[in-house]
Short mmCIF file of C-alpha atoms in Angstrom, two decimals:
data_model
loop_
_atom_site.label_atom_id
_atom_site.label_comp_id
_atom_site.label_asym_id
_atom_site.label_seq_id
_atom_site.Cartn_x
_atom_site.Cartn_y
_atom_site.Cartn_z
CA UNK C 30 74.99 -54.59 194.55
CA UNK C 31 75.40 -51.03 194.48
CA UNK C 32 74.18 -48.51 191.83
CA UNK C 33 77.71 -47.79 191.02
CA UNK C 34 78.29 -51.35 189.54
CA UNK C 35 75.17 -51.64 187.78
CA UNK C 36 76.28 -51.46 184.36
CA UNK C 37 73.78 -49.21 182.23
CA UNK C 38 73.58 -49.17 178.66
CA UNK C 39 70.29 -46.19 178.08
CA UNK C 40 68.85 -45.97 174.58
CA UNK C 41 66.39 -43.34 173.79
CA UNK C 42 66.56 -39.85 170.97
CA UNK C 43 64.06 -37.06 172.10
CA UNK C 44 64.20 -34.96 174.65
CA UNK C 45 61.33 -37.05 176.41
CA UNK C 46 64.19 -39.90 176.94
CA UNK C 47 66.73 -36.87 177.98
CA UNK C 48 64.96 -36.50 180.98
CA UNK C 49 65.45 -40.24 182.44
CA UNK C 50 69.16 -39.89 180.89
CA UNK C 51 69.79 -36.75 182.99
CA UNK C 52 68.10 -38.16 186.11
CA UNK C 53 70.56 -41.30 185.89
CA UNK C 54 73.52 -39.09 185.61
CA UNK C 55 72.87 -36.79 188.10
CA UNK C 56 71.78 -39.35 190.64
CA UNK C 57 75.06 -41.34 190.22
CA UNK C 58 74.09 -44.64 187.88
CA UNK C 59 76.68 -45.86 186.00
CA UNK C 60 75.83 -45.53 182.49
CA UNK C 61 78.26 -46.78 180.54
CA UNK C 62 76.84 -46.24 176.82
CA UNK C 63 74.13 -44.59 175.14
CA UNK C 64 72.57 -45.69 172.03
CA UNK C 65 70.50 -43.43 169.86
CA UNK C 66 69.48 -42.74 166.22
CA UNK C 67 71.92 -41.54 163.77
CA UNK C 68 72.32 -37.76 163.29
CA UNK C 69 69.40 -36.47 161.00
CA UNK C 70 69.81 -34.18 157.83
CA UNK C 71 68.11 -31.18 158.27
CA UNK C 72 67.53 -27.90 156.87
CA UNK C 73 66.76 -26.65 152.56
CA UNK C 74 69.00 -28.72 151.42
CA UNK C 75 69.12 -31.39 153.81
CA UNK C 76 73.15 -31.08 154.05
CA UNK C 77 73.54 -30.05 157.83
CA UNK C 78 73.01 -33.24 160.08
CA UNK C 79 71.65 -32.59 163.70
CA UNK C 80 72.55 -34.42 166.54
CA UNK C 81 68.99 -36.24 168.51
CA UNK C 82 68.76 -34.71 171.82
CA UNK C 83 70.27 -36.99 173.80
CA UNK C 84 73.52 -37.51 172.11
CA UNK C 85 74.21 -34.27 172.90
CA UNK C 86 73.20 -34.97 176.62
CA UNK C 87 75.62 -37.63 176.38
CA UNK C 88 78.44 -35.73 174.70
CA UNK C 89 78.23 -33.00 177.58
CA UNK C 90 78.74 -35.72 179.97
CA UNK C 91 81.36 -37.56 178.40
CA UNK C 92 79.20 -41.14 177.65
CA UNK C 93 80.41 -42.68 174.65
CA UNK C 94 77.82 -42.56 172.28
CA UNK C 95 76.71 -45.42 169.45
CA UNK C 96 74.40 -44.98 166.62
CA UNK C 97 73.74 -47.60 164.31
CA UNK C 98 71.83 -47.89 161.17
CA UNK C 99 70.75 -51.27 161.73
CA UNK C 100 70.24 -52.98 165.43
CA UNK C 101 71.22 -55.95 163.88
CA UNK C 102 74.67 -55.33 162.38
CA UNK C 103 77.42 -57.50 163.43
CA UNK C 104 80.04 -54.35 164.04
CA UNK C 105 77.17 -52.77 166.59
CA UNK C 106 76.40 -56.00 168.59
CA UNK C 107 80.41 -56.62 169.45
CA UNK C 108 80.16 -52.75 170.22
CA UNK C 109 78.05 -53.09 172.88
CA UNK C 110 78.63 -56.09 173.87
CA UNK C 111 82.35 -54.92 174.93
CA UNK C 112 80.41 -52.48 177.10
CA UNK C 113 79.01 -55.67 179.49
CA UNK C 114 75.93 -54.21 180.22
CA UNK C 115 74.24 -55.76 183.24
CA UNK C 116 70.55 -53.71 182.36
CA UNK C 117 69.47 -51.79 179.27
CA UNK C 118 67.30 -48.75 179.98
CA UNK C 119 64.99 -47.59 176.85
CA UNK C 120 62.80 -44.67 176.15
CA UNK C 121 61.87 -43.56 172.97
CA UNK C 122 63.68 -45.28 170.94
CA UNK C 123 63.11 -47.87 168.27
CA UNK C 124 62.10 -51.78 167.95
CA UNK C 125 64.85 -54.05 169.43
CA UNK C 126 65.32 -57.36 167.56
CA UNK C 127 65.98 -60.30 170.18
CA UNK C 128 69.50 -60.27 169.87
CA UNK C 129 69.35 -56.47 171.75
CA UNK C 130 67.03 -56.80 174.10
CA UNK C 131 68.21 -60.29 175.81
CA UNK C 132 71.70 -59.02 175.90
CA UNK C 133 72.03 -57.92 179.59
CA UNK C 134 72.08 -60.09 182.36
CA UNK C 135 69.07 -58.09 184.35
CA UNK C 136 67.17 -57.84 180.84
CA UNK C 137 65.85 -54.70 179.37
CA UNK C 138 62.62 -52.19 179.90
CA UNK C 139 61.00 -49.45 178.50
CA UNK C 140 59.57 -46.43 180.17
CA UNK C 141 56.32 -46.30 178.27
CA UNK C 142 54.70 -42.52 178.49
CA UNK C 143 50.99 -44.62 179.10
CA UNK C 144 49.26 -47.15 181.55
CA UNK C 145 50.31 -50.18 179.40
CA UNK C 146 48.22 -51.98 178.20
CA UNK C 147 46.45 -49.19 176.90
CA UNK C 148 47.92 -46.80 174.58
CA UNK C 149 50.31 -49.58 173.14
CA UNK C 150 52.42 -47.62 169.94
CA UNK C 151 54.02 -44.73 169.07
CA UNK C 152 51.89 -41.57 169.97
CA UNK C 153 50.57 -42.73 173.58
CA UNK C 154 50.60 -38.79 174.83
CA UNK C 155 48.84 -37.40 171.95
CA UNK C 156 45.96 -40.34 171.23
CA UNK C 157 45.67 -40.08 175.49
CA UNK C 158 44.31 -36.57 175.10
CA UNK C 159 42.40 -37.01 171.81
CA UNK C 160 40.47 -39.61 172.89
CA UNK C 161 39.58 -37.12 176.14
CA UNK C 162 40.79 -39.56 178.86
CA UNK C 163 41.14 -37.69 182.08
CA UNK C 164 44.37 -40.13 183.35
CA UNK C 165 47.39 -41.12 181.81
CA UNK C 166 50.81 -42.02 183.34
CA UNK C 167 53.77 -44.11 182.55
CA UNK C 168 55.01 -48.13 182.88
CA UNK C 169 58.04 -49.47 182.77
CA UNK C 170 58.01 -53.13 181.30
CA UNK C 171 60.53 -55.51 180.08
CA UNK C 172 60.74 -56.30 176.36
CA UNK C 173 59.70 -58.96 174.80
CA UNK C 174 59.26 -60.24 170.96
CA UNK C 175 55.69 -57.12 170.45
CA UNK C 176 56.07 -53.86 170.78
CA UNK C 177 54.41 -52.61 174.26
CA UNK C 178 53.49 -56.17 175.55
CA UNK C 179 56.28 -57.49 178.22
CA UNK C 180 55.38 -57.48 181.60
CA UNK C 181 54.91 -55.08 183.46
CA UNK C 182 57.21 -54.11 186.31
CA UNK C 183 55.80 -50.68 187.92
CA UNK C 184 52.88 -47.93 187.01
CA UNK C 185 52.71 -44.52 188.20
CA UNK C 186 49.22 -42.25 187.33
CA UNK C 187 49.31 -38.73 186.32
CA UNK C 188 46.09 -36.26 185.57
CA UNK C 189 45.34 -35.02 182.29
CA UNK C 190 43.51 -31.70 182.88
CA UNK C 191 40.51 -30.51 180.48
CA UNK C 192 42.94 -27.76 178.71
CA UNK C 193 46.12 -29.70 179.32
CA UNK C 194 48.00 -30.30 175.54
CA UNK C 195 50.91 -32.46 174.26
CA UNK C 196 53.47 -30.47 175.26
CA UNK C 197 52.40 -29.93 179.29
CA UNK C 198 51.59 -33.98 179.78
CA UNK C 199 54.76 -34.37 177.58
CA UNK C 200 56.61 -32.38 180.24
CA UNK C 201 54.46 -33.90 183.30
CA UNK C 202 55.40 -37.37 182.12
CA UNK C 203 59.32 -36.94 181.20
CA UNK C 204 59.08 -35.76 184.86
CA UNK C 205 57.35 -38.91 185.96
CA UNK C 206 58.89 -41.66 183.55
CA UNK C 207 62.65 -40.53 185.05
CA UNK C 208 61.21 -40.91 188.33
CA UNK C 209 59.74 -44.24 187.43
CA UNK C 210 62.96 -45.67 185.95
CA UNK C 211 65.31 -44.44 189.03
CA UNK C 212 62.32 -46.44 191.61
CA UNK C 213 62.73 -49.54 188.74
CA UNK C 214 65.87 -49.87 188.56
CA UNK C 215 67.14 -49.78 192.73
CA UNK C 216 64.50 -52.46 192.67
CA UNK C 217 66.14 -53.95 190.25
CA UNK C 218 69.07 -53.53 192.46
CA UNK C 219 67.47 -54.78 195.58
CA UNK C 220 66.55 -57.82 193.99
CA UNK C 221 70.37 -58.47 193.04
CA UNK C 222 68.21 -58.67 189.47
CA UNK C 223 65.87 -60.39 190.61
CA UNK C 224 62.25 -57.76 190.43
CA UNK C 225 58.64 -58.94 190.50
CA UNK C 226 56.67 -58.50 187.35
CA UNK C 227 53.13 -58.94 185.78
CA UNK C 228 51.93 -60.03 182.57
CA UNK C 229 49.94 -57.62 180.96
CA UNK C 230 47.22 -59.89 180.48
CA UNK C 231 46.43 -59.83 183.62
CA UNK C 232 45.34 -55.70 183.20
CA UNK C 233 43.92 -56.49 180.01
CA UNK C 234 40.90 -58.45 181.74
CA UNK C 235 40.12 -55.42 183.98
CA UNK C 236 40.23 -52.84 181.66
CA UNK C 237 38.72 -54.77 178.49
CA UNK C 238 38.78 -52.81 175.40
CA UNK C 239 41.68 -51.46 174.60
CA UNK C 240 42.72 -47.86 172.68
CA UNK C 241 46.04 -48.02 170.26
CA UNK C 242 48.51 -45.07 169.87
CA UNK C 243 49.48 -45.16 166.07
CA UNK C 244 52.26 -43.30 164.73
CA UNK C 245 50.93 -39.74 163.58
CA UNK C 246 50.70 -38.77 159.69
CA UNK C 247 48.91 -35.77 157.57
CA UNK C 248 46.29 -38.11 157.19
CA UNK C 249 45.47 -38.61 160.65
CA UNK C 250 45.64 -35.30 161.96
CA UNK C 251 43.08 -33.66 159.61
CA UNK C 252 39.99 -32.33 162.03
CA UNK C 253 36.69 -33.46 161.50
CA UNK C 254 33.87 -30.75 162.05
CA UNK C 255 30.81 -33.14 161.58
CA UNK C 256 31.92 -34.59 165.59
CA UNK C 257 31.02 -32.93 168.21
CA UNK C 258 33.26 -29.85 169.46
CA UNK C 259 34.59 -31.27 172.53
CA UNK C 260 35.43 -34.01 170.08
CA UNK C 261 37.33 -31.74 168.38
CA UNK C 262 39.08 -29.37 170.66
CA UNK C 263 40.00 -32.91 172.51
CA UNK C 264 41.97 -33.44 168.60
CA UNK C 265 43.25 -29.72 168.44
CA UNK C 266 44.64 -29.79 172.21
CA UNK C 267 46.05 -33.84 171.73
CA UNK C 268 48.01 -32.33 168.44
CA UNK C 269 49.29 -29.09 169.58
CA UNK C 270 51.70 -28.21 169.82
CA UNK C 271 53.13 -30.74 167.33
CA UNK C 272 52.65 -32.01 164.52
CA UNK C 273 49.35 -29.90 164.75
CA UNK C 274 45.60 -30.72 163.89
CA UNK C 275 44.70 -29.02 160.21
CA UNK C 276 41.68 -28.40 157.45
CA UNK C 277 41.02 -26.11 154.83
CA UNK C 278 40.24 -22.67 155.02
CA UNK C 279 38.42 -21.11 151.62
CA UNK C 280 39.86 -18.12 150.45
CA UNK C 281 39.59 -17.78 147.00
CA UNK C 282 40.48 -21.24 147.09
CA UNK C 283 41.78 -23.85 149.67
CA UNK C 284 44.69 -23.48 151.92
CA UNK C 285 45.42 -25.50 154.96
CA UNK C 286 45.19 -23.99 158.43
CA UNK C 287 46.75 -25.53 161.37
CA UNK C 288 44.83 -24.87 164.77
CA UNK C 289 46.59 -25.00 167.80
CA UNK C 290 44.42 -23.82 170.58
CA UNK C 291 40.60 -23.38 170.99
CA UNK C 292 38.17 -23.30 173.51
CA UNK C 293 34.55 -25.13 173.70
CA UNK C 294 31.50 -22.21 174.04
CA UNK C 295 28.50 -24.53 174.00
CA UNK C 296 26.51 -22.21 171.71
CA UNK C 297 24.32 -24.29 169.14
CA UNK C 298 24.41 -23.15 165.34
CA UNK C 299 23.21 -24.06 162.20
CA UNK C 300 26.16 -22.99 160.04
CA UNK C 301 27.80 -25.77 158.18
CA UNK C 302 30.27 -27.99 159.82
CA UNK C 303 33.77 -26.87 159.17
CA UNK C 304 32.54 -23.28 158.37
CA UNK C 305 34.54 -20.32 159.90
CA UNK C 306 32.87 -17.15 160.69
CA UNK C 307 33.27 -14.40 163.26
CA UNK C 308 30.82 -13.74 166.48
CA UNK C 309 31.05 -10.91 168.92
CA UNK C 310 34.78 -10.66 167.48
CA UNK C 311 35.83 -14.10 168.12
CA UNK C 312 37.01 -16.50 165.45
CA UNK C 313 34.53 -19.66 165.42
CA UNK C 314 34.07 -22.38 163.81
CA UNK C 315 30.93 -25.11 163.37
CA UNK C 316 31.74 -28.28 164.80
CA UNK C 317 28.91 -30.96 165.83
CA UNK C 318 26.70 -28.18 165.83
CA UNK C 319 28.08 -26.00 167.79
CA UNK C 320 30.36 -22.93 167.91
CA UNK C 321 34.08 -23.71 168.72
CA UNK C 322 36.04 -20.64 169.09
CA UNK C 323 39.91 -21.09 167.90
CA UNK C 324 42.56 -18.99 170.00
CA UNK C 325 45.68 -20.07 167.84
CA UNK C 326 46.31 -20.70 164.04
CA UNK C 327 48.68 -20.80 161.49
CA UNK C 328 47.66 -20.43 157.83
CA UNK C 329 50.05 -22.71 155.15
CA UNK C 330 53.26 -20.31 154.59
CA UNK C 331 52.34 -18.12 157.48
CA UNK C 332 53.33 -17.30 160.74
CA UNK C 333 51.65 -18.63 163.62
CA UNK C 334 48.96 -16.31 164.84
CA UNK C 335 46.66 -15.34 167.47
CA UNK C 336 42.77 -15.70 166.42
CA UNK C 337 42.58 -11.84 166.74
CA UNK C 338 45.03 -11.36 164.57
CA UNK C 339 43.93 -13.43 161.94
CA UNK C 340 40.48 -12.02 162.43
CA UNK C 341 41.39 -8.64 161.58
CA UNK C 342 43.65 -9.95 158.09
CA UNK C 343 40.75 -12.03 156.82
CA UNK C 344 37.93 -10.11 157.74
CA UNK C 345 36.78 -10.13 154.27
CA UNK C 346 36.96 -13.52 154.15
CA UNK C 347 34.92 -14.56 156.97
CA UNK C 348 31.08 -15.02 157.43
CA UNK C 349 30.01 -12.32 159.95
#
């Protein structure tokens, strides 16, 4: 079989799952649909709909494009099923019921930005950084009836470095997960279908506990000063840029400021935890006991700032 008449169906939204899209297309797979979210209202009044990323990949490129509501309605199964896909390629996308998933003859996998099985859900960059791992990577893996647990089909490692944030891994991996699912799928080909896989069990007893990637709220992404300040800059760095670690400030009363960027200094203190001040000009913080400095803010209904510059319009605010 040649690449030409394997026929892809890719479903993915972000521009994460742009980046395998794009590396299909421009390396000559024949993708025959894409299936993404439906176009999201946006803007004051929530009356302007945007397009996800890759549908407008897609539309540049001529792929007919299919967004359902539901995975399971009856009008969006005979839809793709007229598209006889022989292998269904998915990256950021959403939970397939059964009916998806065991549609194409060659089955269907996931590019998974994380070394399955750890980092199982739906944040696997940012929870990678916040926990402080040094190594992350992507799997592809074909689906099964749990999110994140079919077997495992091919790993590649990439290096998280000790200022890295969401948005270079994010980039690093897009890179890597394309390259991943081109090297997946022409064994796919090779195989005539046929492509050796591994239970993730089997990974599970090597690694033993595991760490979960939840899906990122308010709730979880407020910091907490009272652990240590590698702890934290490890949160602010695995948040930023998006959706952005936050606490309160006191100004007169409490506003929420998001941090973006700091830097550990390893000098002790015995200010408060969570207490901002200002030493030898720098905009600090007491975390764990320590002094983090913050390089990047953004107080609520503000612009985001550097720490110098909201140093000098809160002065009089701040604990010298």
């Amino acid at each position: 079989m040649k690449k030409e008449e394997l026929r892809i169906v890719f479903m993915g939204t972000p521009e994460f799952a742009v980046g395998t899209l794009r590396s299909l297309v421009e390396n000559g797979y024949n993708v025959v649909c894409v299936v993404t979210q439906p176009d999201k209202p946006v803007g004051r009044h929530q009356d302007t709909l945007q397009p996800p990323a890759v549908k407008v990949y897609a539309a540049k490129h001529n792929i007919p494009v299919l967004q359902p509501e539901r995975m399971k309605d009856e009008t969006f199964i005979k839809e793709l099923i007229s598209y006889k896909p022989d292998l269904q390629v998915v990256v950021a996308f959403r939970m397939l019921p059964e009916v998806v998933w065991t549609l194409p003859r060659f089955g269907t996998f996931n590019v998974h930005a994380a070394l399955l099985p750890q980092y199982r859900g739906a944040a696997p960059i940012n929870w990678a950084i916040i926990n402080g791992e040094k190594v992350t990577g992507v799997t592809t893996f074909f689906l099964d009836h749990d999110i994140d647990t079919g077997r495992i089909i091919m790993q590649r490692e990439a290096e998280i470095g000790p200022e890295d944030n969401v948005e270079t891994v994010y980039d690093r991996l897009m890179t890597l997960g394309a390259e991943t699912a081109i090297d997946t799928i022409d064994k796919i080909i090779e195989g005539n279908g046929s492509v050796e896989s591994m239970p993730q069990e089997q990974f599970v007893v090597n690694i033993g506990e595991l760490s979960s990637a939840p899906k990122l709220f308010k709730d979880n992404c407020i910091i907490d000063w009272s652990k240590t300040s590698q702890q934290v800059h490890d949160f602010i760095r695995g948040l930023s840029p998006v959706p952005g670690a936050w606490a309160t400030f006191a100004d007169g009363g409490k506003q929420t400021i998001k941090i973006y960027d700091s830097r550990t200094t390893g000098i002790s203190t015995d200010r408060a935890a969570g207490t901002f001040f200002v030493h030898d000009g720098r905009l600090m913080v007491s975390a764990g006991g320590e002094m983090l400095e913050l390089l990047q803010v953004q107080l609520s209904g503000k612009k985001r700032m550097s720490a110098k510059d909201f140093v000098n319009g809160m002065r009089a605010n701040l604990a010298g």
